[in-house]
Amino acid sequence: MIVGVIAVQGDFAEHEKMLGLLGVEYFQIRQAKDLNKKMDGLIIPGGESTVIGKLLRELGMMDRIKAMIQNGLPVFGTCAGLILLSENIFNDDNVYIGTMPICVKRNAYGRQLGSFTVEAEFKGIGKIPMEFIRAPVIDSMKDGVEILATVNGKIVAAKFGKQLVTAFHPELTSDLSVYQFFIDLVST
Ligand code: GLN
């Protein structure tokens, strides 16, 4: 198995570290030609969705990534990655990749709760640490989207087919379980 990691901005290095710890092979996607490489799964990191979105567009990658996901490529987006995958953004007129039938609210916790860590239940895994940094929340969703985690009544992780999104950053903890969840999704 080999996983491509979008590496134009954001905390892609932390994702790579987690994949390395699980013994999963990976490569960086920095330009359109990197999308020609064989990959079994794709990771879109946390960072700044507006910046990653702009770069993906300028580098001619956005439509290709969208088509690859629509054709069944498993994808895992964290935080900004979740925003980029959302079909709708409540407080932003942009739509980026837009393959996940959810509506997301950016920076949903405001300034005061900009960053925080909690332990909460993740469906099928149990309690895990969740680290939030200027995080979005999933505001609404269409049929077929499965909720995987909520924190204080807000949806912070979901799955739709082979698309997995978390508002928090598993790449910033030492817990590998969400990666294992994604790897299982890629291999089934
Ligand atoms: N607030 C960022 C955005 O809107 C996401 C933050 C993150 O990825 N940690 O893109």
PDB file of C-alpha atoms and ligand atoms in Angstrom:
ATOM      1  CA  MET A   1       0.000   0.000   0.000  1.00  0.00           C
ATOM      2  CA  ILE A   2       1.188   3.491  -0.785  1.00  0.00           C
ATOM      3  CA  VAL A   3      -0.434   6.738   0.347  1.00  0.00           C
ATOM      4  CA  GLY A   4       0.002  10.160  -1.271  1.00  0.00           C
ATOM      5  CA  VAL A   5       0.180  13.153   1.080  1.00  0.00           C
ATOM      6  CA  ILE A   6      -0.714  16.619  -0.234  1.00  0.00           C
ATOM      7  CA  ALA A   7       2.363  18.625   0.688  1.00  0.00           C
ATOM      8  CA  VAL A   8       1.810  22.178  -0.587  1.00  0.00           C
ATOM      9  CA  GLN A   9       1.123  23.748   2.845  1.00  0.00           C
ATOM     10  CA  GLY A  10       0.190  22.670   6.359  1.00  0.00           C
ATOM     11  CA  ASP A  11       1.266  19.876   8.663  1.00  0.00           C
ATOM     12  CA  PHE A  12       1.937  17.172   6.074  1.00  0.00           C
ATOM     13  CA  ALA A  13       5.207  16.180   7.805  1.00  0.00           C
ATOM     14  CA  GLU A  14       3.257  15.103  10.904  1.00  0.00           C
ATOM     15  CA  HIS A  15       1.015  12.898   8.757  1.00  0.00           C
ATOM     16  CA  GLU A  16       4.071  11.360   7.151  1.00  0.00           C
ATOM     17  CA  LYS A  17       5.495  10.599  10.558  1.00  0.00           C
ATOM     18  CA  MET A  18       2.320   8.764  11.582  1.00  0.00           C
ATOM     19  CA  LEU A  19       2.290   6.715   8.367  1.00  0.00           C
ATOM     20  CA  GLY A  20       5.954   5.892   8.949  1.00  0.00           C
ATOM     21  CA  LEU A  21       5.166   4.665  12.473  1.00  0.00           C
ATOM     22  CA  LEU A  22       2.560   2.322  10.992  1.00  0.00           C
ATOM     23  CA  GLY A  23       5.014   1.098   8.370  1.00  0.00           C
ATOM     24  CA  VAL A  24       2.896   2.501   5.533  1.00  0.00           C
ATOM     25  CA  GLU A  25       4.743   3.703   2.452  1.00  0.00           C
ATOM     26  CA  TYR A  26       3.974   7.260   1.351  1.00  0.00           C
ATOM     27  CA  PHE A  27       5.079  10.036  -1.002  1.00  0.00           C
ATOM     28  CA  GLN A  28       4.527  13.788  -1.179  1.00  0.00           C
ATOM     29  CA  ILE A  29       2.235  15.440  -3.697  1.00  0.00           C
ATOM     30  CA  ARG A  30       3.650  18.873  -4.516  1.00  0.00           C
ATOM     31  CA  GLN A  31       2.809  19.296  -8.175  1.00  0.00           C
ATOM     32  CA  ALA A  32       0.392  17.936 -10.766  1.00  0.00           C
ATOM     33  CA  LYS A  33       2.805  15.302 -12.074  1.00  0.00           C
ATOM     34  CA  ASP A  34       2.935  13.713  -8.618  1.00  0.00           C
ATOM     35  CA  LEU A  35      -0.699  12.722  -9.161  1.00  0.00           C
ATOM     36  CA  ASN A  36       0.426  10.337 -11.900  1.00  0.00           C
ATOM     37  CA  LYS A  37       2.069   8.075  -9.350  1.00  0.00           C
ATOM     38  CA  LYS A  38       0.205   4.992  -8.239  1.00  0.00           C
ATOM     39  CA  MET A  39      -1.537   5.555  -4.920  1.00  0.00           C
ATOM     40  CA  ASP A  40      -4.005   3.591  -2.830  1.00  0.00           C
ATOM     41  CA  GLY A  41      -5.049   6.454  -0.581  1.00  0.00           C
ATOM     42  CA  LEU A  42      -4.682  10.210  -0.213  1.00  0.00           C
ATOM     43  CA  ILE A  43      -4.204  12.448   2.825  1.00  0.00           C
ATOM     44  CA  ILE A  44      -5.084  16.150   2.927  1.00  0.00           C
ATOM     45  CA  PRO A  45      -3.463  17.761   5.979  1.00  0.00           C
ATOM     46  CA  GLY A  46      -4.429  20.515   8.348  1.00  0.00           C
ATOM     47  CA  GLY A  47      -3.215  24.000   7.592  1.00  0.00           C
ATOM     48  CA  GLU A  48      -5.014  26.890   5.992  1.00  0.00           C
ATOM     49  CA  SER A  49      -7.772  25.749   3.657  1.00  0.00           C
ATOM     50  CA  THR A  50      -7.769  28.990   1.652  1.00  0.00           C
ATOM     51  CA  VAL A  51      -4.023  28.661   0.988  1.00  0.00           C
ATOM     52  CA  ILE A  52      -4.064  24.931   0.197  1.00  0.00           C
ATOM     53  CA  GLY A  53      -7.149  25.460  -1.994  1.00  0.00           C
ATOM     54  CA  LYS A  54      -5.553  28.326  -3.899  1.00  0.00           C
ATOM     55  CA  LEU A  55      -2.342  26.359  -4.468  1.00  0.00           C
ATOM     56  CA  LEU A  56      -4.172  23.220  -5.608  1.00  0.00           C
ATOM     57  CA  ARG A  57      -6.066  25.347  -8.111  1.00  0.00           C
ATOM     58  CA  GLU A  58      -3.005  27.245  -9.353  1.00  0.00           C
ATOM     59  CA  LEU A  59      -0.971  24.052  -9.647  1.00  0.00           C
ATOM     60  CA  GLY A  60      -3.718  22.443 -11.736  1.00  0.00           C
ATOM     61  CA  MET A  61      -4.430  19.711  -9.206  1.00  0.00           C
ATOM     62  CA  MET A  62      -7.914  20.472  -7.878  1.00  0.00           C
ATOM     63  CA  ASP A  63     -10.050  18.942 -10.644  1.00  0.00           C
ATOM     64  CA  ARG A  64      -7.835  15.892 -10.944  1.00  0.00           C
ATOM     65  CA  ILE A  65      -7.968  15.205  -7.220  1.00  0.00           C
ATOM     66  CA  LYS A  66     -11.738  15.636  -7.302  1.00  0.00           C
ATOM     67  CA  ALA A  67     -12.074  13.140 -10.158  1.00  0.00           C
ATOM     68  CA  MET A  68      -9.774  10.627  -8.454  1.00  0.00           C
ATOM     69  CA  ILE A  69     -11.867  10.740  -5.262  1.00  0.00           C
ATOM     70  CA  GLN A  70     -15.097  10.479  -7.261  1.00  0.00           C
ATOM     71  CA  ASN A  71     -13.605   7.411  -8.931  1.00  0.00           C
ATOM     72  CA  GLY A  72     -13.122   5.784  -5.532  1.00  0.00           C
ATOM     73  CA  LEU A  73      -9.685   6.857  -4.267  1.00  0.00           C
ATOM     74  CA  PRO A  74      -9.866   6.683  -0.430  1.00  0.00           C
ATOM     75  CA  VAL A  75      -9.116  10.046   1.168  1.00  0.00           C
ATOM     76  CA  PHE A  76      -8.499  11.276   4.703  1.00  0.00           C
ATOM     77  CA  GLY A  77      -8.794  15.012   5.422  1.00  0.00           C
ATOM     78  CA  THR A  78      -7.962  16.608   8.755  1.00  0.00           C
ATOM     79  CA  CYS A  79      -9.153  20.087   9.725  1.00  0.00           C
ATOM     80  CA  ALA A  80      -8.297  22.232   6.658  1.00  0.00           C
ATOM     81  CA  GLY A  81      -8.434  18.930   4.724  1.00  0.00           C
ATOM     82  CA  LEU A  82     -12.010  18.449   5.927  1.00  0.00           C
ATOM     83  CA  ILE A  83     -12.894  21.966   4.744  1.00  0.00           C
ATOM     84  CA  LEU A  84     -11.356  21.312   1.326  1.00  0.00           C
ATOM     85  CA  LEU A  85     -13.396  18.119   0.905  1.00  0.00           C
ATOM     86  CA  SER A  86     -16.720  19.705   1.954  1.00  0.00           C
ATOM     87  CA  GLU A  87     -19.417  20.216  -0.617  1.00  0.00           C
ATOM     88  CA  ASN A  88     -20.467  23.407   1.177  1.00  0.00           C
ATOM     89  CA  ILE A  89     -18.781  25.881   3.496  1.00  0.00           C
ATOM     90  CA  PHE A  90     -21.216  27.737   5.719  1.00  0.00           C
ATOM     91  CA  ASN A  91     -19.065  30.860   6.168  1.00  0.00           C
ATOM     92  CA  ASP A  92     -17.016  30.866   2.969  1.00  0.00           C
ATOM     93  CA  ASP A  93     -18.256  31.248  -0.605  1.00  0.00           C
ATOM     94  CA  ASN A  94     -15.569  28.932  -1.897  1.00  0.00           C
ATOM     95  CA  VAL A  95     -15.959  25.277  -2.692  1.00  0.00           C
ATOM     96  CA  TYR A  96     -12.710  23.431  -3.206  1.00  0.00           C
ATOM     97  CA  ILE A  97     -12.651  19.681  -3.876  1.00  0.00           C
ATOM     98  CA  GLY A  98     -16.251  19.368  -2.683  1.00  0.00           C
ATOM     99  CA  THR A  99     -16.673  15.578  -2.822  1.00  0.00           C
ATOM    100  CA  MET A 100     -17.994  15.097   0.724  1.00  0.00           C
ATOM    101  CA  PRO A 101     -21.742  15.862   1.044  1.00  0.00           C
ATOM    102  CA  ILE A 102     -21.458  17.910   4.203  1.00  0.00           C
ATOM    103  CA  CYS A 103     -21.741  21.568   5.114  1.00  0.00           C
ATOM    104  CA  VAL A 104     -18.908  22.745   7.327  1.00  0.00           C
ATOM    105  CA  LYS A 105     -18.462  25.839   9.462  1.00  0.00           C
ATOM    106  CA  ARG A 106     -14.884  27.179   9.490  1.00  0.00           C
ATOM    107  CA  ASN A 107     -13.238  28.431  12.695  1.00  0.00           C
ATOM    108  CA  ALA A 108     -16.334  27.252  14.529  1.00  0.00           C
ATOM    109  CA  TYR A 109     -14.971  27.657  18.028  1.00  0.00           C
ATOM    110  CA  GLY A 110     -14.121  31.350  17.783  1.00  0.00           C
ATOM    111  CA  ARG A 111     -10.990  32.984  19.129  1.00  0.00           C
ATOM    112  CA  GLN A 112     -11.270  32.122  22.795  1.00  0.00           C
ATOM    113  CA  LEU A 113     -11.417  28.400  22.220  1.00  0.00           C
ATOM    114  CA  GLY A 114      -8.930  28.525  19.370  1.00  0.00           C
ATOM    115  CA  SER A 115      -7.008  25.462  20.507  1.00  0.00           C
ATOM    116  CA  PHE A 116      -7.949  22.698  22.890  1.00  0.00           C
ATOM    117  CA  THR A 117      -7.550  18.973  23.474  1.00  0.00           C
ATOM    118  CA  VAL A 118     -10.246  16.568  24.675  1.00  0.00           C
ATOM    119  CA  GLU A 119     -10.694  12.841  25.022  1.00  0.00           C
ATOM    120  CA  ALA A 120     -13.800  11.630  23.261  1.00  0.00           C
ATOM    121  CA  GLU A 121     -15.358   8.550  21.732  1.00  0.00           C
ATOM    122  CA  PHE A 122     -14.605   7.663  18.109  1.00  0.00           C
ATOM    123  CA  LYS A 123     -17.010   5.115  16.662  1.00  0.00           C
ATOM    124  CA  GLY A 124     -15.468   1.662  16.405  1.00  0.00           C
ATOM    125  CA  ILE A 125     -12.283   2.739  18.218  1.00  0.00           C
ATOM    126  CA  GLY A 126     -13.178   4.019  21.687  1.00  0.00           C
ATOM    127  CA  LYS A 127     -11.884   7.053  23.547  1.00  0.00           C
ATOM    128  CA  ILE A 128      -9.033   8.891  21.846  1.00  0.00           C
ATOM    129  CA  PRO A 129      -7.287  12.245  22.323  1.00  0.00           C
ATOM    130  CA  MET A 130      -8.533  14.918  19.935  1.00  0.00           C
ATOM    131  CA  GLU A 131      -6.554  18.076  19.338  1.00  0.00           C
ATOM    132  CA  PHE A 132      -8.411  21.047  17.858  1.00  0.00           C
ATOM    133  CA  ILE A 133      -6.727  24.123  16.339  1.00  0.00           C
ATOM    134  CA  ARG A 134      -9.034  26.826  14.941  1.00  0.00           C
ATOM    135  CA  ALA A 135     -11.148  23.897  13.950  1.00  0.00           C
ATOM    136  CA  PRO A 136     -14.230  23.593  11.779  1.00  0.00           C
ATOM    137  CA  VAL A 137     -17.338  21.602  12.697  1.00  0.00           C
ATOM    138  CA  ILE A 138     -19.718  19.727  10.461  1.00  0.00           C
ATOM    139  CA  ASP A 139     -22.932  21.703  10.480  1.00  0.00           C
ATOM    140  CA  SER A 140     -25.148  19.427   8.392  1.00  0.00           C
ATOM    141  CA  MET A 141     -24.868  16.492   6.051  1.00  0.00           C
ATOM    142  CA  LYS A 142     -26.696  14.537   3.393  1.00  0.00           C
ATOM    143  CA  ASP A 143     -27.874  10.929   3.512  1.00  0.00           C
ATOM    144  CA  GLY A 144     -25.140   8.336   3.580  1.00  0.00           C
ATOM    145  CA  VAL A 145     -22.723  10.303   5.747  1.00  0.00           C
ATOM    146  CA  GLU A 146     -21.860   8.407   8.913  1.00  0.00           C
ATOM    147  CA  ILE A 147     -21.059  10.382  12.061  1.00  0.00           C
ATOM    148  CA  LEU A 148     -17.966   8.964  13.782  1.00  0.00           C
ATOM    149  CA  ALA A 149     -17.431  11.421  16.632  1.00  0.00           C
ATOM    150  CA  THR A 150     -19.131  14.313  18.386  1.00  0.00           C
ATOM    151  CA  VAL A 151     -17.756  16.665  21.029  1.00  0.00           C
ATOM    152  CA  ASN A 152     -20.217  18.742  23.039  1.00  0.00           C
ATOM    153  CA  GLY A 153     -22.935  17.918  20.537  1.00  0.00           C
ATOM    154  CA  LYS A 154     -20.849  19.077  17.557  1.00  0.00           C
ATOM    155  CA  ILE A 155     -19.909  16.662  14.779  1.00  0.00           C
ATOM    156  CA  VAL A 156     -16.135  16.409  14.514  1.00  0.00           C
ATOM    157  CA  ALA A 157     -15.560  13.250  12.459  1.00  0.00           C
ATOM    158  CA  ALA A 158     -17.476  11.562   9.661  1.00  0.00           C
ATOM    159  CA  LYS A 159     -17.201   9.062   6.856  1.00  0.00           C
ATOM    160  CA  PHE A 160     -18.854   8.892   3.455  1.00  0.00           C
ATOM    161  CA  GLY A 161     -17.899   5.829   1.429  1.00  0.00           C
ATOM    162  CA  LYS A 162     -14.101   5.916   1.318  1.00  0.00           C
ATOM    163  CA  GLN A 163     -13.865   9.534   2.456  1.00  0.00           C
ATOM    164  CA  LEU A 164     -12.863  10.122   6.080  1.00  0.00           C
ATOM    165  CA  VAL A 165     -12.742  13.567   7.705  1.00  0.00           C
ATOM    166  CA  THR A 166     -11.839  14.804  11.158  1.00  0.00           C
ATOM    167  CA  ALA A 167     -12.061  18.377  12.479  1.00  0.00           C
ATOM    168  CA  PHE A 168      -9.283  17.494  14.906  1.00  0.00           C
ATOM    169  CA  HIS A 169      -5.646  16.551  14.244  1.00  0.00           C
ATOM    170  CA  PRO A 170      -4.764  12.901  14.956  1.00  0.00           C
ATOM    171  CA  GLU A 171      -1.385  13.688  13.384  1.00  0.00           C
ATOM    172  CA  LEU A 172      -0.545  15.869  16.387  1.00  0.00           C
ATOM    173  CA  THR A 173      -1.095  13.159  18.990  1.00  0.00           C
ATOM    174  CA  SER A 174       0.696   9.876  19.555  1.00  0.00           C
ATOM    175  CA  ASP A 175      -2.485   7.911  18.920  1.00  0.00           C
ATOM    176  CA  LEU A 176      -2.354   5.900  15.703  1.00  0.00           C
ATOM    177  CA  SER A 177      -5.881   4.481  15.844  1.00  0.00           C
ATOM    178  CA  VAL A 178      -7.519   6.895  13.379  1.00  0.00           C
ATOM    179  CA  TYR A 179      -4.727   6.157  10.883  1.00  0.00           C
ATOM    180  CA  GLN A 180      -5.343   2.453  11.367  1.00  0.00           C
ATOM    181  CA  PHE A 181      -9.041   3.176  10.715  1.00  0.00           C
ATOM    182  CA  PHE A 182      -8.060   4.900   7.455  1.00  0.00           C
ATOM    183  CA  ILE A 183      -5.651   2.123   6.466  1.00  0.00           C
ATOM    184  CA  ASP A 184      -8.456  -0.394   7.026  1.00  0.00           C
ATOM    185  CA  LEU A 185     -10.701   1.743   4.809  1.00  0.00           C
ATOM    186  CA  VAL A 186      -8.025   1.746   2.105  1.00  0.00           C
ATOM    187  CA  SER A 187      -7.518  -2.012   2.273  1.00  0.00           C
ATOM    188  CA  THR A 188     -11.157  -3.130   2.220  1.00  0.00           C
TER     189      THR A 188
HETATM  190  N1  GLN B   1      -8.838  27.418  10.397  1.00  0.00           N
HETATM  191  C1  GLN B   1      -8.209  26.717   9.319  1.00  0.00           C
HETATM  192  C2  GLN B   1      -8.979  26.907   8.008  1.00  0.00           C
HETATM  193  O1  GLN B   1      -9.999  27.476   7.994  1.00  0.00           O
HETATM  194  C3  GLN B   1      -8.087  25.247   9.630  1.00  0.00           C
HETATM  195  C4  GLN B   1      -7.174  25.060  10.805  1.00  0.00           C
HETATM  196  C5  GLN B   1      -6.394  23.810  10.817  1.00  0.00           C
HETATM  197  O2  GLN B   1      -6.257  23.080   9.822  1.00  0.00           O
HETATM  198  N2  GLN B   1      -5.809  23.577  11.967  1.00  0.00           N
HETATM  199  O3  GLN B   1      -8.528  26.435   7.006  1.00  0.00           O
END
